[in-house]
XYZ file of N, CA and C in Angstrom:
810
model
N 109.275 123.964 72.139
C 109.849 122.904 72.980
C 108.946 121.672 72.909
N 109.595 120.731 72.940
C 108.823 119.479 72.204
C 108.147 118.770 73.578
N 107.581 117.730 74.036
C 107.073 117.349 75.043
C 108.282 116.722 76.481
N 109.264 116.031 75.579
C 110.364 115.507 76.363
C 111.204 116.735 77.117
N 111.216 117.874 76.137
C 112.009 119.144 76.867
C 111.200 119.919 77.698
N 110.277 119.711 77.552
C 109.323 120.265 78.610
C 109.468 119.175 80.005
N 109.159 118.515 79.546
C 109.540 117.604 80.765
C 110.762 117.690 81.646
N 112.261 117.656 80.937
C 113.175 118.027 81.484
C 113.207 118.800 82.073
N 112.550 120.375 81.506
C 112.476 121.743 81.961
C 111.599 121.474 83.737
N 110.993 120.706 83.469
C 110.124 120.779 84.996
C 110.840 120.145 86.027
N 111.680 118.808 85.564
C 112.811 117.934 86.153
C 113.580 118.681 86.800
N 114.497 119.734 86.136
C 115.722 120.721 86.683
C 115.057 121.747 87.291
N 113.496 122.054 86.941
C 112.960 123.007 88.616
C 112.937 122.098 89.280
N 112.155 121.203 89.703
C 111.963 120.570 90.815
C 113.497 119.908 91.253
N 114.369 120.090 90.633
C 115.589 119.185 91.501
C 116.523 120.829 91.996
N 116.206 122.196 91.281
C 116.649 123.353 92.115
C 115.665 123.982 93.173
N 114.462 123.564 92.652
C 113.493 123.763 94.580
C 113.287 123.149 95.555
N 113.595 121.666 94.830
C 113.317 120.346 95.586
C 111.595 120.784 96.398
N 111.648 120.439 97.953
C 110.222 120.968 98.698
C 110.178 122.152 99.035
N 108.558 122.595 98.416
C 108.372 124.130 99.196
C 108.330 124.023 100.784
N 108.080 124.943 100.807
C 108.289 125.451 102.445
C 106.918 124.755 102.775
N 105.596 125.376 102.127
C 104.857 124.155 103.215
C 105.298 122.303 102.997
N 105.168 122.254 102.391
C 105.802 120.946 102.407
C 106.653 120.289 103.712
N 107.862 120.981 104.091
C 108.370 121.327 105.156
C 107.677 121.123 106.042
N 106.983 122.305 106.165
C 106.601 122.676 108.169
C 105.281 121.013 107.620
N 104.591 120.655 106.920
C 103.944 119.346 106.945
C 104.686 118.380 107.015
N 105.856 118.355 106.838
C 106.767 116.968 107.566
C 107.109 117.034 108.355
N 107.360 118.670 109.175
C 107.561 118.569 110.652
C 106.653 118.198 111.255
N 105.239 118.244 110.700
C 104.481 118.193 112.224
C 104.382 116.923 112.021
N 104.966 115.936 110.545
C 104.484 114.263 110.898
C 105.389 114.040 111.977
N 106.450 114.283 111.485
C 107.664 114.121 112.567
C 107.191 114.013 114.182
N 107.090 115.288 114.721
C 106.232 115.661 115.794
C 105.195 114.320 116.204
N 104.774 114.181 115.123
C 103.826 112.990 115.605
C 104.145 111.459 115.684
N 105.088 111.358 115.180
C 105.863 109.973 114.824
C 107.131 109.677 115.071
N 107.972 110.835 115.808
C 109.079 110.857 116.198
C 109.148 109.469 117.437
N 108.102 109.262 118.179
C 108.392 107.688 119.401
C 108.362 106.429 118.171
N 107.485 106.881 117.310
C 107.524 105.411 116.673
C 108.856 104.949 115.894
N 109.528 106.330 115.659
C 110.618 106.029 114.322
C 111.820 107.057 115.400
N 112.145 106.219 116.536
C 112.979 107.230 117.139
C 114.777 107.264 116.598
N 114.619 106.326 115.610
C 116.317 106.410 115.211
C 116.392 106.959 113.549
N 115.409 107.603 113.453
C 115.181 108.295 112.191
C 115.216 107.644 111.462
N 114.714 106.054 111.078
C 114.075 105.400 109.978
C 113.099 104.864 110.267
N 112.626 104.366 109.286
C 111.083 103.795 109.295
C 111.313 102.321 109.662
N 112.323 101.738 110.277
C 112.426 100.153 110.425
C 111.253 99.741 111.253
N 110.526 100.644 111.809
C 109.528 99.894 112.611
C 108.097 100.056 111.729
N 107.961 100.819 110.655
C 106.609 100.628 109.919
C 106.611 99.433 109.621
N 105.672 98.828 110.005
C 104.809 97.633 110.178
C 103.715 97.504 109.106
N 103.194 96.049 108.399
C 101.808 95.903 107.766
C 101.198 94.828 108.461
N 99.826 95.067 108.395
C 99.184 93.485 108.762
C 98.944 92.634 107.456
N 99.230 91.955 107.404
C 98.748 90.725 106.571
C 98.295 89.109 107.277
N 97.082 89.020 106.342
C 97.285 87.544 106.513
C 97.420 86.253 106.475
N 98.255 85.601 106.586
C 99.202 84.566 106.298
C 98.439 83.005 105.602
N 97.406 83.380 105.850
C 96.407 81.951 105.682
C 96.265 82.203 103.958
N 96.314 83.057 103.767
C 95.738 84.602 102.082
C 96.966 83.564 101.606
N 98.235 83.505 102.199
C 99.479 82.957 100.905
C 99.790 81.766 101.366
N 98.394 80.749 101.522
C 99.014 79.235 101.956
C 100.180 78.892 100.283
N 99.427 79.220 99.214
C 99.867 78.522 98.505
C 101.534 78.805 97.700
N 101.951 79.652 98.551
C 103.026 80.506 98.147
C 103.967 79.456 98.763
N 105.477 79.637 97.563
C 106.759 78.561 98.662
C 108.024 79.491 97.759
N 109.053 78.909 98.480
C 109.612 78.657 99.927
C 109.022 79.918 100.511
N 108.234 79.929 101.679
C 107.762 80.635 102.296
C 109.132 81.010 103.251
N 109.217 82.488 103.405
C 110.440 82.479 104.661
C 110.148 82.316 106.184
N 111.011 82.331 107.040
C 110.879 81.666 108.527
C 110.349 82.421 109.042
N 111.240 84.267 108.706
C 110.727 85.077 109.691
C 109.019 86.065 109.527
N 108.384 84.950 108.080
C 106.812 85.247 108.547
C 106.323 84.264 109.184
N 104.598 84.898 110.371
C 104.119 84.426 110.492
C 103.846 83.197 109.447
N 103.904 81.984 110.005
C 103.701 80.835 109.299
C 101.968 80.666 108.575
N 102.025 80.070 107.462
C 100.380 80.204 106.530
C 99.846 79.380 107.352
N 99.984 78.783 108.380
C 98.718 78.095 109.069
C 98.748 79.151 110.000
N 99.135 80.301 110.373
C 98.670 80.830 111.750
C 97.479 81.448 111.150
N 96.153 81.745 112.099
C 95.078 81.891 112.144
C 94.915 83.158 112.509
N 94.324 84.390 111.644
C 93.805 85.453 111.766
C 95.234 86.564 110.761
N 95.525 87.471 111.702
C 96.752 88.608 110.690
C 97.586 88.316 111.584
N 98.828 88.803 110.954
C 100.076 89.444 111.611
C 100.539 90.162 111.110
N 101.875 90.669 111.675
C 102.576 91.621 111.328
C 103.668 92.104 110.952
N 103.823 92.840 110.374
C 105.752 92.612 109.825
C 106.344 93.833 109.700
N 107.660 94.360 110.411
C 107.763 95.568 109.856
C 108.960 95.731 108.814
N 109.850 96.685 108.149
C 110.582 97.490 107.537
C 111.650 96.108 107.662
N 112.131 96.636 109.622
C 113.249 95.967 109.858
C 113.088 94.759 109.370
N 111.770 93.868 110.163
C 111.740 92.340 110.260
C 112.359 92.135 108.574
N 111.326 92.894 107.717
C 111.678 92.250 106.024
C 113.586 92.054 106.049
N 113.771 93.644 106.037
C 115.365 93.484 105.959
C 116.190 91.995 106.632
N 115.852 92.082 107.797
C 116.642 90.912 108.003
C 116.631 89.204 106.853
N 115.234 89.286 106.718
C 115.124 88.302 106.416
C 115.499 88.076 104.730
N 115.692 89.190 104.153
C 116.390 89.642 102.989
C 117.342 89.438 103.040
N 117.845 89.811 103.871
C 119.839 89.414 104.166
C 120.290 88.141 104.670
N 119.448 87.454 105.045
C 119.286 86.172 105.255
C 119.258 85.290 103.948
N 118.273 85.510 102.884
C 117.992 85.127 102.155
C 119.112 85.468 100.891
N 119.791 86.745 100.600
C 120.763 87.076 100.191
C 122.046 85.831 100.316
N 122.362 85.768 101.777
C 123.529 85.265 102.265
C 123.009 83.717 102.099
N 122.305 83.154 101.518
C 122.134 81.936 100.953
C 121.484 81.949 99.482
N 121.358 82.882 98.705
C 120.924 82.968 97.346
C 119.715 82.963 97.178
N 118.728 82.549 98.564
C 117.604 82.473 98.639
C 116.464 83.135 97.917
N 116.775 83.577 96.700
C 116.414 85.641 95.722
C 114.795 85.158 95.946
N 114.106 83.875 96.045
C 112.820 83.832 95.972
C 112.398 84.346 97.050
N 113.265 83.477 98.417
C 112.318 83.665 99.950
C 112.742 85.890 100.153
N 113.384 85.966 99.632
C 113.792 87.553 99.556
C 112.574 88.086 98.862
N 112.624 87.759 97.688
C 111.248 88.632 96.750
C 109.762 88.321 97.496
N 109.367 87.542 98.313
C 108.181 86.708 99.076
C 108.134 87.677 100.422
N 109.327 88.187 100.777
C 108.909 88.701 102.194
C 108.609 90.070 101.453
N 109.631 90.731 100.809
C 108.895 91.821 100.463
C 107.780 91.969 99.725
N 107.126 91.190 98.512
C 105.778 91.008 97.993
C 104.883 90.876 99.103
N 104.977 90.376 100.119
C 103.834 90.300 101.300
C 103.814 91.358 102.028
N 105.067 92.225 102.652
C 104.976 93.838 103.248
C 104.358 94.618 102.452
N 104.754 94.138 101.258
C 104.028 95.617 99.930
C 102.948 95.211 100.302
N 102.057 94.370 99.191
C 100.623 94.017 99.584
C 99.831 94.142 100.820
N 100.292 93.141 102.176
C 99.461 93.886 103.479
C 98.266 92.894 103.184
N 97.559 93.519 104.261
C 96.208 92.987 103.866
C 95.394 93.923 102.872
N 95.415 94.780 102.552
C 94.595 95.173 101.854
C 94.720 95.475 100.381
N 94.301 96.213 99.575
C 94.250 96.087 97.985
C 94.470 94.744 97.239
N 94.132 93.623 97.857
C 94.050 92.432 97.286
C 92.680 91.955 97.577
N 91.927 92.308 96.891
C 90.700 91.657 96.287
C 90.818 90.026 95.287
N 89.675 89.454 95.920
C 89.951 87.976 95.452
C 90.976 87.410 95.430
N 91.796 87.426 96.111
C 93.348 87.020 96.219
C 94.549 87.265 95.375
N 93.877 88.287 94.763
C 94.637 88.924 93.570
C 95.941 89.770 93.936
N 96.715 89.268 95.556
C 98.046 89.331 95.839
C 99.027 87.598 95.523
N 98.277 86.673 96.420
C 99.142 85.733 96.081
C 98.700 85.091 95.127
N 97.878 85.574 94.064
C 97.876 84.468 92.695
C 99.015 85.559 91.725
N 98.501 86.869 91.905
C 99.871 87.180 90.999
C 100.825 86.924 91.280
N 101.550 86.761 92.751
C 102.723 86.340 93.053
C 102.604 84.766 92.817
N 102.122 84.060 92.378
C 102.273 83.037 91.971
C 102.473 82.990 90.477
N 102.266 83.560 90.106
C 102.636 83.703 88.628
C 103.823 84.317 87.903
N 104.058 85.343 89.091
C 105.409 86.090 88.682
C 106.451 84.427 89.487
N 105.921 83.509 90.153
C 107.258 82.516 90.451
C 107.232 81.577 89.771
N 106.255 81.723 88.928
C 106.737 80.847 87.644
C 107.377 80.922 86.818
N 107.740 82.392 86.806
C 108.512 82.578 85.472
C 109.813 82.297 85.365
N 110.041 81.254 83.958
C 111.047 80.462 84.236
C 112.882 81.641 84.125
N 112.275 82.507 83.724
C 113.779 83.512 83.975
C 113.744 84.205 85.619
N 112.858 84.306 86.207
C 113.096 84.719 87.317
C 114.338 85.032 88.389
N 114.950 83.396 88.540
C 116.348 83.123 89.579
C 116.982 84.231 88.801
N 117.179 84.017 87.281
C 118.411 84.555 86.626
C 118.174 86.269 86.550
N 116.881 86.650 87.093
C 116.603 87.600 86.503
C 117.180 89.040 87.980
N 116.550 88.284 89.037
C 116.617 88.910 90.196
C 117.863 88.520 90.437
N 118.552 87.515 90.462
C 120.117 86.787 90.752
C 121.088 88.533 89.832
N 120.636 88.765 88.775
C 121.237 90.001 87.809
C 120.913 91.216 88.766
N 120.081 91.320 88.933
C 119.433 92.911 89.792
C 120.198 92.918 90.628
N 120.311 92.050 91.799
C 121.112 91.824 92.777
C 122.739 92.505 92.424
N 122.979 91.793 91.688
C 124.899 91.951 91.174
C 124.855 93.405 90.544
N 123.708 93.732 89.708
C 124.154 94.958 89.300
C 123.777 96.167 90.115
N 122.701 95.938 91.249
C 122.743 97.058 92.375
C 123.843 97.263 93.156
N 124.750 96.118 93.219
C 126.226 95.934 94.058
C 127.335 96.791 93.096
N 127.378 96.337 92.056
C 128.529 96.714 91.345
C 127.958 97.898 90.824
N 126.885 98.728 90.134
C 126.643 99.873 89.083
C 125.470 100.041 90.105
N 124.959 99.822 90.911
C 123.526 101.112 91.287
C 122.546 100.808 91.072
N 121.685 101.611 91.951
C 120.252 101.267 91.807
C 119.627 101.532 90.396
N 119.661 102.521 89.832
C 119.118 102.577 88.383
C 119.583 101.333 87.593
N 120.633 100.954 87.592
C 121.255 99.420 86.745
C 120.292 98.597 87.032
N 120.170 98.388 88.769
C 118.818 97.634 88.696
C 117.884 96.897 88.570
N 117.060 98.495 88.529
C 116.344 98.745 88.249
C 116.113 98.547 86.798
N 116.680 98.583 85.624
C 116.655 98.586 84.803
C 116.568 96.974 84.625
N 117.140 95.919 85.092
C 117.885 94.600 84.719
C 116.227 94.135 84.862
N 115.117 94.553 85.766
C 114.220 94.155 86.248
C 112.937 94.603 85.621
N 112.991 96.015 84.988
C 112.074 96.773 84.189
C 111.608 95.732 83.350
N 110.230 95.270 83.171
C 109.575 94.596 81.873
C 110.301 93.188 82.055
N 111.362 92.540 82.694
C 111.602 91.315 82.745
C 110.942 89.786 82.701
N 109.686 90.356 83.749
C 109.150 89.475 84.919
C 107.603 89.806 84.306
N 106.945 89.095 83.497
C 105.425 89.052 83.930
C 104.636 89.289 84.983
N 103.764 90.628 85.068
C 103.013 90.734 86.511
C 104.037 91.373 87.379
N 105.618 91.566 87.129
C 105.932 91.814 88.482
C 106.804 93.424 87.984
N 106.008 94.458 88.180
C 106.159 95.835 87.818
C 107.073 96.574 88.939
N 107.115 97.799 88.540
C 107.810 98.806 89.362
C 107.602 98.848 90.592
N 106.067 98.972 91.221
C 105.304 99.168 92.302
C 106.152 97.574 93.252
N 106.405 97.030 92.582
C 106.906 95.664 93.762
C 108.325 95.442 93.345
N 108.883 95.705 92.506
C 110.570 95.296 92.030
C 111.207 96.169 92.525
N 110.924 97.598 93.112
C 111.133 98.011 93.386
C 111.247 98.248 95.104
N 110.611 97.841 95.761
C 110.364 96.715 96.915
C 111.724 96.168 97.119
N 111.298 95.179 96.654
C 112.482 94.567 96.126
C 113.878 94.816 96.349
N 113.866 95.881 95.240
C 115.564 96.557 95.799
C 115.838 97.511 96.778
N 114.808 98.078 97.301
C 114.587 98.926 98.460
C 115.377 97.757 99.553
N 114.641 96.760 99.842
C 114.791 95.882 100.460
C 116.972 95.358 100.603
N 116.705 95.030 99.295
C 118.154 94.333 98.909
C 119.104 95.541 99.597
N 118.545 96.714 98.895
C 119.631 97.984 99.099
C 119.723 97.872 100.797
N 118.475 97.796 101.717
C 118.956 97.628 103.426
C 120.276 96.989 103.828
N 119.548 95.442 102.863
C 120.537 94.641 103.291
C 121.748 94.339 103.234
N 121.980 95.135 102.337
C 123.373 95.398 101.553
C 123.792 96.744 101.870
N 124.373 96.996 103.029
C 124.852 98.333 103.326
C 126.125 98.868 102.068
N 126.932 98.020 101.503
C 127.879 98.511 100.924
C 127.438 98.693 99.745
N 126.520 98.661 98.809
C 125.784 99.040 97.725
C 126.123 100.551 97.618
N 126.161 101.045 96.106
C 126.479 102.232 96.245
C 125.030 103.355 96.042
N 125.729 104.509 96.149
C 124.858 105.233 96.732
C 124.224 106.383 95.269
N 122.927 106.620 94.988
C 121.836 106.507 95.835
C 121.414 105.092 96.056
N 120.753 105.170 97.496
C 120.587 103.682 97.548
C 119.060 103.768 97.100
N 118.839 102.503 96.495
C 117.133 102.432 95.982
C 116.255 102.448 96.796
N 114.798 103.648 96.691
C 113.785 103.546 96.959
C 112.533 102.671 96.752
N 111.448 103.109 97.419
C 110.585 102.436 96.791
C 109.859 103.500 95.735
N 109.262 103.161 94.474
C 108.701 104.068 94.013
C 107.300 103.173 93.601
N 106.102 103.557 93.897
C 104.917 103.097 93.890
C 103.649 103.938 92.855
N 102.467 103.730 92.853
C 101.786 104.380 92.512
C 101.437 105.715 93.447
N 101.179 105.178 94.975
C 101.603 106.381 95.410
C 102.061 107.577 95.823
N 103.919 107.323 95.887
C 105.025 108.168 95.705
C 105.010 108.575 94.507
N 104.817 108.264 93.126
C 104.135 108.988 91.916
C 103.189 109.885 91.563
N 102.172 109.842 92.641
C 101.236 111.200 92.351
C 101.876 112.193 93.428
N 102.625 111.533 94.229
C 103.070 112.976 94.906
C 103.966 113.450 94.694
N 104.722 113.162 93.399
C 105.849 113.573 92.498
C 104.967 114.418 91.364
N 103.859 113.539 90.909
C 103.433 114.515 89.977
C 102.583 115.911 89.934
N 102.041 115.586 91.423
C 101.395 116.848 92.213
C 102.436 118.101 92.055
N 103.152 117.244 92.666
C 103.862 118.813 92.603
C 105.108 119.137 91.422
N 104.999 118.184 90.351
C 105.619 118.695 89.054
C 103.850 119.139 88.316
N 103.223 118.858 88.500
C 102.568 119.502 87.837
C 102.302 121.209 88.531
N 102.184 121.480 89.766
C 102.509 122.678 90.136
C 103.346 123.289 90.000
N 104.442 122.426 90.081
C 105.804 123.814 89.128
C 105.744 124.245 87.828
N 105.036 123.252 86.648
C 105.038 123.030 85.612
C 103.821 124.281 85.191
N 103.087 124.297 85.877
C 102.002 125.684 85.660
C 102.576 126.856 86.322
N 103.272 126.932 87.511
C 104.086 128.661 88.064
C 104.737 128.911 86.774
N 105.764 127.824 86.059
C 106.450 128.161 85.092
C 106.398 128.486 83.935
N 104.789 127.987 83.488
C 104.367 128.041 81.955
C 104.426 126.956 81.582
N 105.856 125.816 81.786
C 106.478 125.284 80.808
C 105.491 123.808 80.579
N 104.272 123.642 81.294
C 103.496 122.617 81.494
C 102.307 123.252 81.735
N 101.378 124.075 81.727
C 99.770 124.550 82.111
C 99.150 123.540 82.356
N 98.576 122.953 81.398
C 97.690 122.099 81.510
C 98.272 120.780 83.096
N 99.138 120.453 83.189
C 99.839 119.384 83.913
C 99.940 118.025 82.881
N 99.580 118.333 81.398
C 99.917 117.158 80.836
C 101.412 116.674 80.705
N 102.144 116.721 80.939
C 103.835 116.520 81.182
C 104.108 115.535 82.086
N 103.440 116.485 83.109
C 103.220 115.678 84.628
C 103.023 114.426 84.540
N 101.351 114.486 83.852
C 100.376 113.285 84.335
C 101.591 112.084 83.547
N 102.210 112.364 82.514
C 103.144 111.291 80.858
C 104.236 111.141 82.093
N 104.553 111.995 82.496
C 106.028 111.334 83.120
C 106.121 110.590 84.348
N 104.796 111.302 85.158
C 104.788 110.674 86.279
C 103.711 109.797 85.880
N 103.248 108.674 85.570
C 101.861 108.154 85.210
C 101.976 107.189 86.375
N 101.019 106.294 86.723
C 101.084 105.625 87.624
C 101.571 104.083 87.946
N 102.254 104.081 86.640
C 103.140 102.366 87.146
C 103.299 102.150 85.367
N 104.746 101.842 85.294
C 105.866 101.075 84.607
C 106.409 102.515 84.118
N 107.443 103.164 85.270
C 108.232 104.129 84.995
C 109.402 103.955 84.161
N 109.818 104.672 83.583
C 111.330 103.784 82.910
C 112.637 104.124 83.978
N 113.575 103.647 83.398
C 114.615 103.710 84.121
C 115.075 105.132 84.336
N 115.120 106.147 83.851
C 114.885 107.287 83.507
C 114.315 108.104 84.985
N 113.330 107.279 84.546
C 112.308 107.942 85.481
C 112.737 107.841 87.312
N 113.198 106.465 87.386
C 113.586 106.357 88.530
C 114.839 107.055 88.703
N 115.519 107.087 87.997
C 117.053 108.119 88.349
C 116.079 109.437 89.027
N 115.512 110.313 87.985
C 115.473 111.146 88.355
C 114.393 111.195 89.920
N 113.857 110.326 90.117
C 113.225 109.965 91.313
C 114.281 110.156 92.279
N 115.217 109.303 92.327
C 116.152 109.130 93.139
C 117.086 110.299 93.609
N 117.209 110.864 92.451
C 117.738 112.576 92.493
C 116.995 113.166 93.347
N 115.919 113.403 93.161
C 115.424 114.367 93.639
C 115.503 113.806 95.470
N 114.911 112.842 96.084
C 114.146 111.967 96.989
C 115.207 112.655 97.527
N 116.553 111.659 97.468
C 117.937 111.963 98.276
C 118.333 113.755 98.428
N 117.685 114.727 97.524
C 118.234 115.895 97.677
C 117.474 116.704 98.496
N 116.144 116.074 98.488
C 115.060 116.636 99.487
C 114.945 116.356 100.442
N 115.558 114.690 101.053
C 115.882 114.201 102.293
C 117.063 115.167 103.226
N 118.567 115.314 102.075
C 119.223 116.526 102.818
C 119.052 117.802 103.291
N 117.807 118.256 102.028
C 117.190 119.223 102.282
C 116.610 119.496 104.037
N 115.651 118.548 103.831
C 114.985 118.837 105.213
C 115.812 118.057 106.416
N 116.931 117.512 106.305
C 117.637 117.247 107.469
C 118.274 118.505 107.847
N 118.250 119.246 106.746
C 119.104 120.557 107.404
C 118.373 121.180 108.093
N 117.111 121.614 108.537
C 115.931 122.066 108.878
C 116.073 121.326 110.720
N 115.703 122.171 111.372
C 114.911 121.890 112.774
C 114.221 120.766 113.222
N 112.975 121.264 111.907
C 111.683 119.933 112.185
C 112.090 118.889 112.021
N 113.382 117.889 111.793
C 113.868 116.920 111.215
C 114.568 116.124 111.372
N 115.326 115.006 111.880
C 116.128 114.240 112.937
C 117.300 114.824 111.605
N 118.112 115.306 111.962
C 119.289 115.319 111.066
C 119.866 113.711 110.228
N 120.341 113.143 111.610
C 120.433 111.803 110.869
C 119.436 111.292 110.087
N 118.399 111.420 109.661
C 117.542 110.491 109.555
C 117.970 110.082 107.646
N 117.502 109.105 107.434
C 117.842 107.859 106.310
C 116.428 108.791 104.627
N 116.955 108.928 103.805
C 116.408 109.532 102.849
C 114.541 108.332 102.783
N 114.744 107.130 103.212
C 113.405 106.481 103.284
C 112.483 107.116 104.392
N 113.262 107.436 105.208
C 112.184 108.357 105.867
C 110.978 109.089 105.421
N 111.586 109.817 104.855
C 111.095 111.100 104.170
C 110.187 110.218 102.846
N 110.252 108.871 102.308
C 109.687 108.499 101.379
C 108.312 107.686 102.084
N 108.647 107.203 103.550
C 107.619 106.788 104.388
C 106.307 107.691 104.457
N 107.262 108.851 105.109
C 106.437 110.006 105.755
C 105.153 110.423 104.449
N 106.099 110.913 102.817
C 105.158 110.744 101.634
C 104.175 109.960 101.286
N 104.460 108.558 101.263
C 103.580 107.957 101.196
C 102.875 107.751 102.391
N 102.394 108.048 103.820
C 101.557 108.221 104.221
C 100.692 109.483 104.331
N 101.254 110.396 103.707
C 100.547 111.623 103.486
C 100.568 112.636 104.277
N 101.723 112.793 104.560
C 102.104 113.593 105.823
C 101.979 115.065 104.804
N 102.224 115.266 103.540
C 101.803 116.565 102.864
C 101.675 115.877 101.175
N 100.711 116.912 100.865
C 100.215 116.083 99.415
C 100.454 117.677 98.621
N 101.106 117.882 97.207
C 101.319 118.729 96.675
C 99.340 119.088 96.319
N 99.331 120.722 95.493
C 97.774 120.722 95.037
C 98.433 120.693 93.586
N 98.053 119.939 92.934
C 98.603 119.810 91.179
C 97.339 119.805 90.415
């Protein structure tokens, strides 16, 4: 079996086990712990601090951030972005849209030397941009998040998976009638905890020992389109999964469960 069929082979376990059982009872007890903060079973209230003075040089800046002269951090959550996405949507606005979510992703932190708003200054130079995100937009409406995702893959100088993906996470809120799966975020982080635990199935099974499969498919930023389908597969089947479960708001929104991951509510051992 060649490297790609091995890969597959680990793909179709993990989308017939989806999460083990500990996995589980570790999202119940985030739950347990986070159930006041996220009481309508989404994450609209996860919040980042950032601060606003960091992206004087950024434009059209949108309304609903703290403004770049306010002094010290603020804050923004899930919801606030969405709105202001759909705002920005319902006037074509695709820049002040890509700006609120580039600033929730980033936050204040992992931007050393300002190495959040100079790359985002560079990805708004690029002169295909309008046309580029203006496409993502239409084809997440009409064909899906993988379409995309795809329209956006490698497009954009500087502006990768880890934030385009943002992006349509975002768009997908705002756009309730988008079809379904609706797009996640997929990051460097939600990637090792995909590959954690494909690389643990991939050794119960044989069909991967080493976890080299793992580390190639899941690597840590510029997934292919591919890659995100099967992301999306799985996310949404493991979200139903554990809504069926006790520990779990039934209703709750498949980002949940991608929140709860990326804060580490359970980490596979791979």
């Amino acid at each position: 079996m060649n490297r790609q069929g091995r890969a597959d082979a680990v793909d179709q376990e993990m989308a017939v086990r989806l999460l083990p059982e500990e996995a589980l009872t570790a999202l119940g007890s985030w739950w347990v712990r986070n159930e006041q903060t996220y009481p309508d079973g989404t994450p609209g209230a996860h919040a980042v601090v950032f601060a606003p003075a960091r992206w004087a040089p950024i434009t059209p800046w949108p309304a609903g951030l703290a403004p770049t002269s306010h002094a010290g951090d603020a804050r923004v959550s899930r919801a606030e972005v969405t709105g202001m996405v759909a705002d920005g949507l319902r006037r074509e606005a695709f820049r002040e849209a890509l700006i609120a979510t580039y600033v929730w992703g980033k936050g204040k932190s992992g931007t050393p030397g300002g190495s959040g708003p100079s790359t985002l200054g560079r990805i708004l130079a690029a002169e295909n941009l309008d046309a580029v995100l203006a496409a993502s937009v239409t084809a997440l409406c009409e064909r899906g998040a993988v379409d995309a995702y795809a329209v956006l893959h490698k497009a954009v100088p500087g502006f990768g998976p880890s934030f385009f993906t943002k992006f349509l996470y975002f768009v997908g809120q705002a756009l309730p009638t988008a079809p379904d799966p609706r797009p996640l975020i997929l990051d460097r982080v939600l990637s090792l905890r995909l590959r954690a635990l494909a690389a643990a199935l991939g050794r119960e099974t044989g069909v991967d020992p080493e976890g080299t499969v793992a580390a190639w498919v899941w690597a840590e930023w510029d997934w292919t389109p591919h890659r995100y389908d099967v992301y999306l597969s799985f996310m949404h089947a493991a979200a139903r999964q554990i809504a069926g479960t006790q520990a779990w708001p039934s209703g709750a929104t498949p980002d949940l469960l991608e929140c709860a991951l990326f804060g580490g509510a359970w980490r596979a051992t791979g």
